[in-house]
Amino acid sequence: SAVISQKPSRDICQRGTSLTIQCQVDSQVTMMFWYRQQPGQSLTLIATANQGSEATYESGFVIDKFPISRPNLTFSTLTVSNMSPEDSSIYLCSVREGTGGGYGYTFGSGTRLTVV
Amino acid sequence: AQSVTQPDIHITVSEGASLELRCNYSYGATPYLFWYVQSPGQGLQLLLKYFSGDTLVQGIKGFEAEFKRSQSSFNLRKPSVHWSDAAEYFCAVSGFGNEKLTFGTGTRLTIIP
């Protein structure tokens, strides 16, 4: 399965600032996703990162707050903008591999963000 | 809309005892079902998945799960747990033509000696 490198692994940021999280995959993948895991909670899909076009955001998430780039099939970034303490979460990158009835989802190790 | 329910927020079992974690899903077509484990401070690791065929699926670390369409369930089992199994377990669903993976709220497993 694909190996995902996610950076940074953790950060402490001041409110009002922005943080960009990078996701690098060791192989070309069509489907890339960004998730948020708030403290003690499950994973919530933020958006699907589309190569060469704008990301597709889930309800409750907007591009101005979570801009996403996907310049090629192996790399994506998620920016958390104008941060507040409520943005303190783990952010995870994920890729879908395989097709038809045999695909799976692989996750990066996550970025633990604390906003103070 | 698709959804996953994990009724048990926290389960405590003794080391060596058997384990069953419950998962119920809602999906309008044939579901693709997954179980992931997340150890403290770690990422998510896939334990097993079901797409079609045999409804009893074997996974890593001695886990298995059974798909029961009539009950909309995909419960995870292990005959004898080890202290290293203490973690958070997530059930998730997607489906044919649907790229999104939807997670349940998770079950935290504690192992007592």
Short mmCIF file of N, CA and C in Angstrom, two decimals, chain A residues 31 33 35 37 42-43 45 58 92 96 100-105 107-108 112, chain B residues 32 34 36 38 41 43-44 49 51 90 94-95 98-101 103-105:
data_model
loop_
_atom_site.label_atom_id
_atom_site.label_comp_id
_atom_site.label_asym_id
_atom_site.label_seq_id
_atom_site.Cartn_x
_atom_site.Cartn_y
_atom_site.Cartn_z
N MET A 31 -7.37 9.57 -5.82
CA MET A 31 -8.23 10.10 -4.76
C MET A 31 -7.41 10.43 -3.52
N PHE A 33 -7.84 12.72 0.26
CA PHE A 33 -8.84 13.30 1.16
C PHE A 33 -8.16 13.93 2.36
N TYR A 35 -9.11 14.83 6.43
CA TYR A 35 -10.02 14.60 7.54
C TYR A 35 -9.61 15.43 8.75
N GLN A 37 -10.02 15.26 13.03
CA GLN A 37 -10.41 14.47 14.20
C GLN A 37 -10.28 15.35 15.42
N SER A 42 -14.53 11.21 16.42
CA SER A 42 -14.25 10.40 15.23
C SER A 42 -13.68 11.28 14.12
N LEU A 43 -13.48 10.69 12.98
CA LEU A 43 -12.94 11.42 11.83
C LEU A 43 -14.07 11.99 11.00
N LEU A 45 -14.77 14.04 7.36
CA LEU A 45 -14.19 14.40 6.07
C LEU A 45 -14.33 15.90 5.85
N GLU A 58 -17.00 19.24 2.06
CA GLU A 58 -18.18 18.68 2.72
C GLU A 58 -18.95 19.81 3.42
N LEU A 92 -5.77 14.68 9.18
CA LEU A 92 -5.20 13.51 8.53
C LEU A 92 -5.43 13.56 7.02
N ARG A 96 -7.06 6.87 -1.49
CA ARG A 96 -7.75 5.64 -1.86
C ARG A 96 -6.95 4.94 -2.95
N GLY A 100 -12.60 -0.69 -8.31
CA GLY A 100 -13.68 -1.66 -8.28
C GLY A 100 -13.96 -2.19 -6.89
N GLY A 101 -13.94 -3.49 -6.75
CA GLY A 101 -14.28 -4.08 -5.46
C GLY A 101 -13.09 -4.37 -4.57
N GLY A 102 -11.98 -3.75 -4.86
CA GLY A 102 -10.81 -4.09 -4.05
C GLY A 102 -10.04 -2.92 -3.51
N TYR A 103 -10.70 -1.78 -3.38
CA TYR A 103 -9.92 -0.62 -2.96
C TYR A 103 -9.85 -0.51 -1.44
N GLY A 104 -8.90 0.32 -1.01
CA GLY A 104 -8.74 0.58 0.41
C GLY A 104 -8.28 2.00 0.62
N TYR A 105 -8.36 2.43 1.85
CA TYR A 105 -7.96 3.79 2.22
C TYR A 105 -6.77 3.72 3.18
N PHE A 107 -4.03 6.03 5.52
CA PHE A 107 -3.99 7.32 6.20
C PHE A 107 -2.56 7.69 6.58
N GLY A 108 -2.31 8.99 6.54
CA GLY A 108 -1.07 9.49 7.10
C GLY A 108 -1.13 9.46 8.62
N ARG A 112 -1.07 16.93 14.58
CA ARG A 112 -1.76 17.34 15.82
C ARG A 112 -1.57 18.83 15.99
N TYR B 32 -19.45 -1.10 1.27
CA TYR B 32 -18.09 -1.57 1.48
C TYR B 32 -17.74 -1.18 2.91
N PHE B 34 -15.32 -1.34 6.54
CA PHE B 34 -13.94 -1.33 7.00
C PHE B 34 -13.90 -1.23 8.53
N TYR B 36 -10.91 0.00 11.30
CA TYR B 36 -9.60 0.57 11.53
C TYR B 36 -9.32 0.61 13.03
N GLN B 38 -6.82 2.66 15.92
CA GLN B 38 -5.97 3.82 16.16
C GLN B 38 -5.41 3.71 17.57
N GLY B 41 -1.80 8.23 19.93
CA GLY B 41 -0.76 8.98 19.25
C GLY B 41 -0.36 8.43 17.90
N GLY B 43 -1.48 6.83 13.84
CA GLY B 43 -2.43 6.97 12.75
C GLY B 43 -3.38 5.80 12.71
N LEU B 44 -4.16 5.72 11.67
CA LEU B 44 -5.14 4.65 11.52
C LEU B 44 -4.55 3.49 10.74
N LYS B 49 -11.46 -5.49 5.74
CA LYS B 49 -12.47 -4.84 4.91
C LYS B 49 -13.35 -5.90 4.25
N PHE B 51 -15.98 -6.38 0.89
CA PHE B 51 -16.56 -5.85 -0.34
C PHE B 51 -17.65 -6.78 -0.86
N PHE B 90 -12.48 1.98 14.92
CA PHE B 90 -13.45 2.69 14.10
C PHE B 90 -13.97 1.78 13.00
N SER B 94 -18.21 2.82 2.87
CA SER B 94 -18.32 3.51 1.60
C SER B 94 -19.08 2.55 0.69
N GLY B 95 -19.03 2.77 -0.62
CA GLY B 95 -19.77 1.89 -1.50
C GLY B 95 -19.38 2.07 -2.94
N ASN B 98 -18.94 5.46 -4.79
CA ASN B 98 -18.92 6.49 -3.74
C ASN B 98 -17.53 6.54 -3.15
N GLU B 99 -16.85 7.67 -3.35
CA GLU B 99 -15.47 7.74 -2.90
C GLU B 99 -15.33 8.02 -1.41
N LYS B 100 -16.40 8.50 -0.78
CA LYS B 100 -16.28 8.98 0.59
C LYS B 100 -16.33 7.84 1.59
N LEU B 101 -15.48 7.92 2.58
CA LEU B 101 -15.45 6.96 3.67
C LEU B 101 -16.05 7.64 4.89
N PHE B 103 -17.08 7.46 8.86
CA PHE B 103 -16.67 6.75 10.07
C PHE B 103 -17.76 6.77 11.14
N GLY B 104 -17.74 5.71 11.95
CA GLY B 104 -18.51 5.72 13.17
C GLY B 104 -17.78 6.51 14.24
N THR B 105 -18.40 6.63 15.40
CA THR B 105 -17.86 7.46 16.46
C THR B 105 -16.72 6.78 17.23
#
